[in-house]
Amino acid sequence: MNKTDRQLAIMLELQRSKILRAEDMAALFETSVRTIYRDIQALSEMGIPILGAPGQGYSLMEGYFLPPIGFSAEEAVTLLMGTDFIEQRLDGDYGNIAKAARHKIEAILPEAVRGESMRVRETMRLLQASESVTGLREKDYLGQARRAILERRKLRISYQKNMPETDGNRKSMREVAPYGLSLVEGYWILIGHCDLRQDIRHFRLSRMTELVVLDKHFAMPHGFNLSHYRPPDDRNERVLVRANPEMADKISETANFYTEAVEERTDGVWFHFRVRTPEELLHLILSWGGDVEVLEPESLRCRIREEAEKIFKRY
């Protein structure tokens, strides 16, 4: 930490903690007590109203706040919960930055607003759609991929596909030019140009078993903007499922991405799904149990029957 950053941090700590000893600040900023004394003197010469009490420590004059920014309790909660999210979902570098940002935000809040924002935060909690936090391995891959994107360096990844290839193998090794990262339904997705497929592909970080940053560089396509990028919709297969009415809400929640239309009929609720391959819905349909029936296609009906027979044999 350089001198300027340390002196700003000292002001923020004094504003947050009200009173601090030089020894405590030296331990916090990993420097000597003499350096803290020099920093306090420099801040005082700049007009910062720092008060010293023998045997107690240093404090800022009451009513002095830096920087002169006012947040309501709701605004403070918005910022602080944002740092919570970053710490949960991004890699270690940004996790540490989020902690530092949260510390600074809390430090500049007047005591009344800080107390109110703490009460509001205690009534809310961030929960992710699929898991509580991004896993450690996924965070590591996220950090490496993020840096590779900025440095325009290719990645070599070992990838576990959700559906097997034509040869039955689920694992594949790819070289990818990484264009960006996107958080989709609780999962980090790497978007990049796959050398094997010669096209833009999406790779879920949680399915990677290895990620290596290569020395090979690449050029970003002219005009590519991740914020404007929309992947082509190649879900060309249709699946028709009939469900008992009491299952309709659960199916709508768990298969919303695939749902094209829903019909309420006398014999149940009919769901029209659009997928890349019918087997994408296999595990979902099995989780819905006997309250649903696949009507089309026949190939998926047979696949469900095979799985049901395997389950029956086990029990």
GROMACS .gro file of C-alpha atoms in nm:
model
  315
    1MET     CA    1   0.000   0.000   0.000
    2ASN     CA    2   0.150   0.336  -0.099
    3LYS     CA    3   0.153   0.644   0.124
    4THR     CA    4  -0.149   0.814  -0.037
    5ASP     CA    5  -0.368   0.503  -0.014
    6ARG     CA    6  -0.258   0.442   0.344
    7GLN     CA    7  -0.339   0.796   0.453
    8LEU     CA    8  -0.684   0.775   0.294
    9ALA     CA    9  -0.735   0.439   0.465
   10ILE     CA   10  -0.634   0.594   0.799
   11MET     CA   11  -0.901   0.865   0.758
   12LEU     CA   12  -1.163   0.604   0.671
   13GLU     CA   13  -1.064   0.388   0.969
   14LEU     CA   14  -1.083   0.687   1.204
   15GLN     CA   15  -1.423   0.778   1.067
   16ARG     CA   16  -1.543   0.420   1.109
   17SER     CA   17  -1.385   0.332   1.443
   18LYS     CA   18  -1.406   0.676   1.611
   19ILE     CA   19  -1.078   0.629   1.801
   20LEU     CA   20  -0.767   0.426   1.722
   21ARG     CA   21  -0.420   0.392   1.872
   22ALA     CA   22  -0.115   0.436   1.650
   23GLU     CA   23  -0.007   0.083   1.742
   24ASP     CA   24  -0.338  -0.060   1.620
   25MET     CA   25  -0.313   0.128   1.290
   26ALA     CA   26   0.046   0.014   1.243
   27ALA     CA   27  -0.063  -0.348   1.284
   28LEU     CA   28  -0.363  -0.300   1.054
   29PHE     CA   29  -0.160  -0.145   0.771
   30GLU     CA   30   0.152  -0.357   0.834
   31THR     CA   31   0.386  -0.065   0.888
   32SER     CA   32   0.574   0.097   1.176
   33VAL     CA   33   0.427   0.317   1.449
   34ARG     CA   34   0.668   0.593   1.342
   35THR     CA   35   0.523   0.583   0.988
   36ILE     CA   36   0.172   0.618   1.133
   37TYR     CA   37   0.286   0.922   1.332
   38ARG     CA   38   0.422   1.078   1.012
   39ASP     CA   39   0.095   1.001   0.829
   40ILE     CA   40  -0.110   1.162   1.107
   41GLN     CA   41   0.111   1.471   1.095
   42ALA     CA   42   0.079   1.493   0.715
   43LEU     CA   43  -0.300   1.462   0.732
   44SER     CA   44  -0.317   1.732   1.000
   45GLU     CA   45  -0.106   1.964   0.782
   46MET     CA   46  -0.356   1.905   0.498
   47GLY     CA   47  -0.633   2.039   0.722
   48ILE     CA   48  -0.787   1.709   0.833
   49PRO     CA   49  -0.915   1.770   1.190
   50ILE     CA   50  -0.748   1.477   1.372
   51LEU     CA   51  -0.753   1.489   1.751
   52GLY     CA   52  -0.503   1.306   1.973
   53ALA     CA   53  -0.584   1.195   2.327
   54PRO     CA   54  -0.286   1.075   2.537
   55GLY     CA   55  -0.324   0.712   2.632
   56GLN     CA   56  -0.636   0.669   2.414
   57GLY     CA   57  -0.545   0.733   2.051
   58TYR     CA   58  -0.653   0.943   1.756
   59SER     CA   59  -1.000   1.042   1.637
   60LEU     CA   60  -1.163   1.270   1.381
   61MET     CA   61  -1.337   1.584   1.497
   62GLU     CA   62  -1.707   1.508   1.551
   63GLY     CA   63  -1.919   1.592   1.248
   64TYR     CA   64  -1.634   1.558   0.997
   65PHE     CA   65  -1.701   1.310   0.717
   66LEU     CA   66  -1.490   1.222   0.414
   67PRO     CA   67  -1.576   1.210   0.133
   68PRO     CA   68  -1.876   1.446   0.146
   69ILE     CA   69  -2.119   1.190   0.002
   70GLY     CA   70  -2.455   1.120   0.157
   71PHE     CA   71  -2.629   0.784   0.128
   72SER     CA   72  -2.971   0.692   0.251
   73ALA     CA   73  -3.001   0.361   0.437
   74GLU     CA   74  -3.158   0.204   0.127
   75GLU     CA   75  -2.875   0.330  -0.098
   76ALA     CA   76  -2.617   0.198   0.148
   77VAL     CA   77  -2.789  -0.142   0.155
   78THR     CA   78  -2.784  -0.153  -0.226
   79LEU     CA   79  -2.411  -0.091  -0.236
   80LEU     CA   80  -2.328  -0.326   0.051
   81MET     CA   81  -2.536  -0.613  -0.089
   82GLY     CA   82  -2.360  -0.555  -0.420
   83THR     CA   83  -2.026  -0.618  -0.248
   84ASP     CA   84  -2.174  -0.932  -0.086
   85PHE     CA   85  -2.271  -1.062  -0.429
   86ILE     CA   86  -1.928  -0.988  -0.579
   87GLU     CA   87  -1.756  -1.165  -0.290
   88GLN     CA   88  -1.981  -1.472  -0.330
   89ARG     CA   89  -1.964  -1.504  -0.706
   90LEU     CA   90  -1.636  -1.364  -0.840
   91ASP     CA   91  -1.280  -1.486  -0.805
   92GLY     CA   92  -1.047  -1.414  -0.514
   93ASP     CA   93  -0.905  -1.089  -0.654
   94TYR     CA   94  -1.246  -0.930  -0.682
   95GLY     CA   95  -1.352  -1.090  -0.355
   96ASN     CA   96  -1.077  -0.898  -0.176
   97ILE     CA   97  -1.167  -0.581  -0.364
   98ALA     CA   98  -1.531  -0.625  -0.261
   99LYS     CA   99  -1.429  -0.657   0.104
  100ALA     CA  100  -1.220  -0.340   0.080
  101ALA     CA  101  -1.505  -0.153  -0.092
  102ARG     CA  102  -1.753  -0.266   0.175
  103HIS     CA  103  -1.513  -0.149   0.445
  104LYS     CA  104  -1.485   0.196   0.283
  105ILE     CA  105  -1.860   0.231   0.233
  106GLU     CA  106  -1.928   0.143   0.596
  107ALA     CA  107  -1.659   0.387   0.706
  108ILE     CA  108  -1.805   0.693   0.531
  109LEU     CA  109  -2.161   0.636   0.651
  110PRO     CA  110  -2.283   0.856   0.937
  111GLU     CA  111  -2.350   0.644   1.243
  112ALA     CA  112  -2.729   0.676   1.220
  113VAL     CA  113  -2.735   0.568   0.854
  114ARG     CA  114  -2.488   0.287   0.920
  115GLY     CA  115  -2.705   0.153   1.201
  116GLU     CA  116  -3.022   0.175   0.993
  117SER     CA  117  -2.857   0.005   0.694
  118MET     CA  118  -2.739  -0.279   0.921
  119ARG     CA  119  -3.096  -0.330   1.044
  120VAL     CA  120  -3.226  -0.339   0.686
  121ARG     CA  121  -2.956  -0.586   0.575
  122GLU     CA  122  -3.043  -0.817   0.864
  123THR     CA  123  -3.389  -0.862   0.710
  124MET     CA  124  -3.256  -0.967   0.366
  125ARG     CA  125  -3.025  -1.239   0.241
  126LEU     CA  126  -2.877  -1.320  -0.097
  127LEU     CA  127  -2.952  -1.674  -0.209
  128GLN     CA  128  -2.839  -1.807  -0.545
  129ALA     CA  129  -3.062  -2.003  -0.781
  130SER     CA  130  -2.854  -2.319  -0.781
  131GLU     CA  131  -2.600  -2.300  -0.503
  132SER     CA  132  -2.508  -2.067  -0.219
  133VAL     CA  133  -2.172  -1.953  -0.355
  134THR     CA  134  -1.945  -2.013  -0.650
  135GLY     CA  135  -1.719  -2.312  -0.574
  136LEU     CA  136  -1.348  -2.260  -0.506
  137ARG     CA  137  -1.235  -2.440  -0.822
  138GLU     CA  138  -1.487  -2.247  -1.030
  139LYS     CA  139  -1.366  -1.920  -0.874
  140ASP     CA  140  -1.009  -2.014  -0.966
  141TYR     CA  141  -1.109  -2.086  -1.325
  142LEU     CA  142  -1.310  -1.763  -1.330
  143GLY     CA  143  -1.006  -1.559  -1.226
  144GLN     CA  144  -0.782  -1.725  -1.485
  145ALA     CA  145  -1.040  -1.685  -1.762
  146ARG     CA  146  -1.103  -1.321  -1.671
  147ARG     CA  147  -0.733  -1.238  -1.693
  148ALA     CA  148  -0.695  -1.434  -2.019
  149ILE     CA  149  -0.978  -1.230  -2.172
  150LEU     CA  150  -0.807  -0.903  -2.077
  151GLU     CA  151  -0.469  -1.026  -2.204
  152ARG     CA  152  -0.623  -1.177  -2.521
  153ARG     CA  153  -0.471  -1.520  -2.452
  154LYS     CA  154  -0.622  -1.852  -2.552
  155LEU     CA  155  -0.734  -2.119  -2.308
  156ARG     CA  156  -0.706  -2.496  -2.319
  157ILE     CA  157  -0.990  -2.659  -2.131
  158SER     CA  158  -1.094  -3.012  -2.049
  159TYR     CA  159  -1.472  -3.010  -2.063
  160GLN     CA  160  -1.739  -3.247  -1.936
  161LYS     CA  161  -2.039  -3.217  -2.170
  162ASN     CA  162  -2.394  -3.256  -2.045
  163MET     CA  163  -2.480  -3.476  -2.342
  164PRO     CA  164  -2.239  -3.735  -2.489
  165GLU     CA  165  -2.087  -3.698  -2.835
  166THR     CA  166  -2.181  -3.939  -3.115
  167ASP     CA  167  -1.901  -4.171  -2.996
  168GLY     CA  168  -2.054  -4.177  -2.646
  169ASN     CA  169  -1.773  -3.972  -2.491
  170ARG     CA  170  -1.873  -3.686  -2.264
  171LYS     CA  171  -1.523  -3.543  -2.215
  172SER     CA  172  -1.343  -3.329  -2.470
  173MET     CA  173  -1.033  -3.109  -2.487
  174ARG     CA  174  -1.076  -2.770  -2.649
  175GLU     CA  175  -0.870  -2.461  -2.733
  176VAL     CA  176  -1.081  -2.150  -2.695
  177ALA     CA  177  -1.033  -1.779  -2.763
  178PRO     CA  178  -1.225  -1.634  -2.464
  179TYR     CA  179  -1.452  -1.340  -2.545
  180GLY     CA  180  -1.639  -1.294  -2.219
  181LEU     CA  181  -1.803  -1.437  -1.908
  182SER     CA  182  -2.170  -1.440  -1.819
  183LEU     CA  183  -2.355  -1.546  -1.503
  184VAL     CA  184  -2.663  -1.741  -1.615
  185GLU     CA  185  -2.907  -1.892  -1.364
  186GLY     CA  186  -2.632  -1.918  -1.102
  187TYR     CA  187  -2.366  -2.064  -1.334
  188TRP     CA  188  -2.065  -1.887  -1.486
  189ILE     CA  189  -2.050  -1.937  -1.862
  190LEU     CA  190  -1.738  -1.878  -2.074
  191ILE     CA  191  -1.825  -1.746  -2.420
  192GLY     CA  192  -1.555  -1.783  -2.684
  193HIS     CA  193  -1.446  -1.911  -3.022
  194CYS     CA  194  -1.383  -2.286  -3.016
  195ASP     CA  195  -1.102  -2.395  -3.251
  196LEU     CA  196  -1.251  -2.745  -3.279
  197ARG     CA  197  -1.599  -2.627  -3.382
  198GLN     CA  198  -1.478  -2.311  -3.560
  199ASP     CA  199  -1.761  -2.114  -3.407
  200ILE     CA  200  -1.864  -1.934  -3.090
  201ARG     CA  201  -1.949  -2.180  -2.814
  202HIS     CA  202  -2.057  -2.160  -2.450
  203PHE     CA  203  -1.876  -2.353  -2.174
  204ARG     CA  204  -2.000  -2.379  -1.816
  205LEU     CA  205  -1.707  -2.333  -1.576
  206SER     CA  206  -1.847  -2.588  -1.331
  207ARG     CA  207  -1.813  -2.857  -1.601
  208MET     CA  208  -1.445  -2.786  -1.661
  209THR     CA  209  -1.199  -3.034  -1.513
  210GLU     CA  210  -0.891  -2.842  -1.628
  211LEU     CA  211  -0.818  -2.489  -1.748
  212VAL     CA  212  -0.478  -2.369  -1.872
  213VAL     CA  213  -0.393  -2.020  -1.996
  214LEU     CA  214  -0.181  -2.053  -2.313
  215ASP     CA  215   0.086  -1.825  -2.456
  216LYS     CA  216  -0.112  -1.809  -2.782
  217HIS     CA  217  -0.278  -1.472  -2.841
  218PHE     CA  218  -0.593  -1.394  -3.037
  219ALA     CA  219  -0.768  -1.088  -3.180
  220MET     CA  220  -1.118  -1.001  -3.068
  221PRO     CA  221  -1.360  -0.993  -3.366
  222HIS     CA  222  -1.426  -0.643  -3.488
  223GLY     CA  223  -1.739  -0.499  -3.332
  224PHE     CA  224  -1.796  -0.786  -3.088
  225ASN     CA  225  -1.972  -0.662  -2.774
  226LEU     CA  226  -2.076  -0.912  -2.509
  227SER     CA  227  -2.358  -0.685  -2.391
  228HIS     CA  228  -2.513  -0.696  -2.739
  229TYR     CA  229  -2.429  -1.058  -2.817
  230ARG     CA  230  -2.724  -1.293  -2.852
  231PRO     CA  231  -2.654  -1.662  -2.917
  232PRO     CA  232  -2.844  -1.826  -3.203
  233ASP     CA  233  -3.144  -2.025  -3.087
  234ASP     CA  234  -3.087  -2.378  -3.216
  235ARG     CA  235  -3.363  -2.543  -3.013
  236ASN     CA  236  -3.540  -2.705  -3.305
  237GLU     CA  237  -3.680  -3.020  -3.141
  238ARG     CA  238  -4.030  -3.027  -2.986
  239VAL     CA  239  -4.138  -3.219  -2.678
  240LEU     CA  240  -4.499  -3.246  -2.561
  241VAL     CA  241  -4.572  -3.336  -2.199
  242ARG     CA  242  -4.905  -3.381  -2.020
  243ALA     CA  243  -4.903  -3.311  -1.646
  244ASN     CA  244  -5.143  -3.326  -1.355
  245PRO     CA  245  -5.261  -2.971  -1.270
  246GLU     CA  246  -5.099  -2.975  -0.924
  247MET     CA  247  -4.758  -3.015  -1.095
  248ALA     CA  248  -4.799  -2.719  -1.328
  249ASP     CA  249  -4.630  -2.461  -1.104
  250LYS     CA  250  -4.330  -2.682  -1.034
  251ILE     CA  251  -4.283  -2.762  -1.403
  252SER     CA  252  -4.313  -2.394  -1.497
  253GLU     CA  253  -4.043  -2.302  -1.245
  254THR     CA  254  -3.795  -2.578  -1.328
  255ALA     CA  255  -3.835  -2.587  -1.706
  256ASN     CA  256  -3.908  -2.225  -1.785
  257PHE     CA  257  -3.614  -2.198  -2.028
  258TYR     CA  258  -3.755  -2.478  -2.249
  259THR     CA  259  -4.124  -2.385  -2.230
  260GLU     CA  260  -4.279  -2.255  -2.549
  261ALA     CA  261  -4.650  -2.282  -2.463
  262VAL     CA  262  -4.880  -2.410  -2.187
  263GLU     CA  263  -5.236  -2.534  -2.243
  264GLU     CA  264  -5.495  -2.614  -1.977
  265ARG     CA  265  -5.712  -2.901  -2.099
  266THR     CA  266  -5.971  -3.127  -1.944
  267ASP     CA  267  -5.721  -3.414  -1.918
  268GLY     CA  268  -5.443  -3.205  -1.762
  269VAL     CA  269  -5.196  -2.929  -1.842
  270TRP     CA  270  -5.006  -2.969  -2.169
  271PHE     CA  271  -4.655  -2.829  -2.188
  272HIS     CA  272  -4.493  -2.759  -2.523
  273PHE     CA  273  -4.114  -2.758  -2.493
  274ARG     CA  274  -3.849  -2.662  -2.746
  275VAL     CA  275  -3.503  -2.823  -2.702
  276ARG     CA  276  -3.182  -2.900  -2.888
  277THR     CA  277  -3.222  -3.271  -2.815
  278PRO     CA  278  -3.515  -3.437  -2.634
  279GLU     CA  279  -3.276  -3.594  -2.381
  280GLU     CA  280  -3.206  -3.249  -2.240
  281LEU     CA  281  -3.536  -3.291  -2.054
  282LEU     CA  282  -3.475  -3.650  -1.943
  283HIS     CA  283  -3.362  -3.579  -1.586
  284LEU     CA  284  -3.626  -3.311  -1.533
  285ILE     CA  285  -3.906  -3.539  -1.650
  286LEU     CA  286  -3.782  -3.822  -1.427
  287SER     CA  287  -3.776  -3.581  -1.130
  288TRP     CA  288  -4.143  -3.500  -1.191
  289GLY     CA  289  -4.229  -3.867  -1.142
  290GLY     CA  290  -4.560  -4.029  -1.232
  291ASP     CA  291  -4.748  -3.699  -1.242
  292VAL     CA  292  -4.637  -3.636  -1.599
  293GLU     CA  293  -4.649  -3.825  -1.928
  294VAL     CA  294  -4.439  -3.762  -2.238
  295LEU     CA  295  -4.668  -3.760  -2.541
  296GLU     CA  296  -4.411  -3.672  -2.809
  297PRO     CA  297  -4.164  -3.768  -2.944
  298GLU     CA  298  -4.185  -4.145  -2.928
  299SER     CA  299  -3.807  -4.174  -2.889
  300LEU     CA  300  -3.822  -3.986  -2.558
  301ARG     CA  301  -4.117  -4.199  -2.440
  302CYS     CA  302  -3.900  -4.506  -2.500
  303ARG     CA  303  -3.606  -4.348  -2.319
  304ILE     CA  304  -3.823  -4.270  -2.015
  305ARG     CA  305  -3.956  -4.626  -2.019
  306GLU     CA  306  -3.600  -4.766  -2.024
  307GLU     CA  307  -3.499  -4.554  -1.726
  308ALA     CA  308  -3.816  -4.651  -1.537
  309GLU     CA  309  -3.740  -5.020  -1.594
  310LYS     CA  310  -3.385  -4.971  -1.460
  311ILE     CA  311  -3.526  -4.803  -1.150
  312PHE     CA  312  -3.785  -5.081  -1.104
  313LYS     CA  313  -3.513  -5.349  -1.120
  314ARG     CA  314  -3.311  -5.174  -0.849
  315TYR     CA  315  -3.609  -5.155  -0.611
   0.00000   0.00000   0.00000
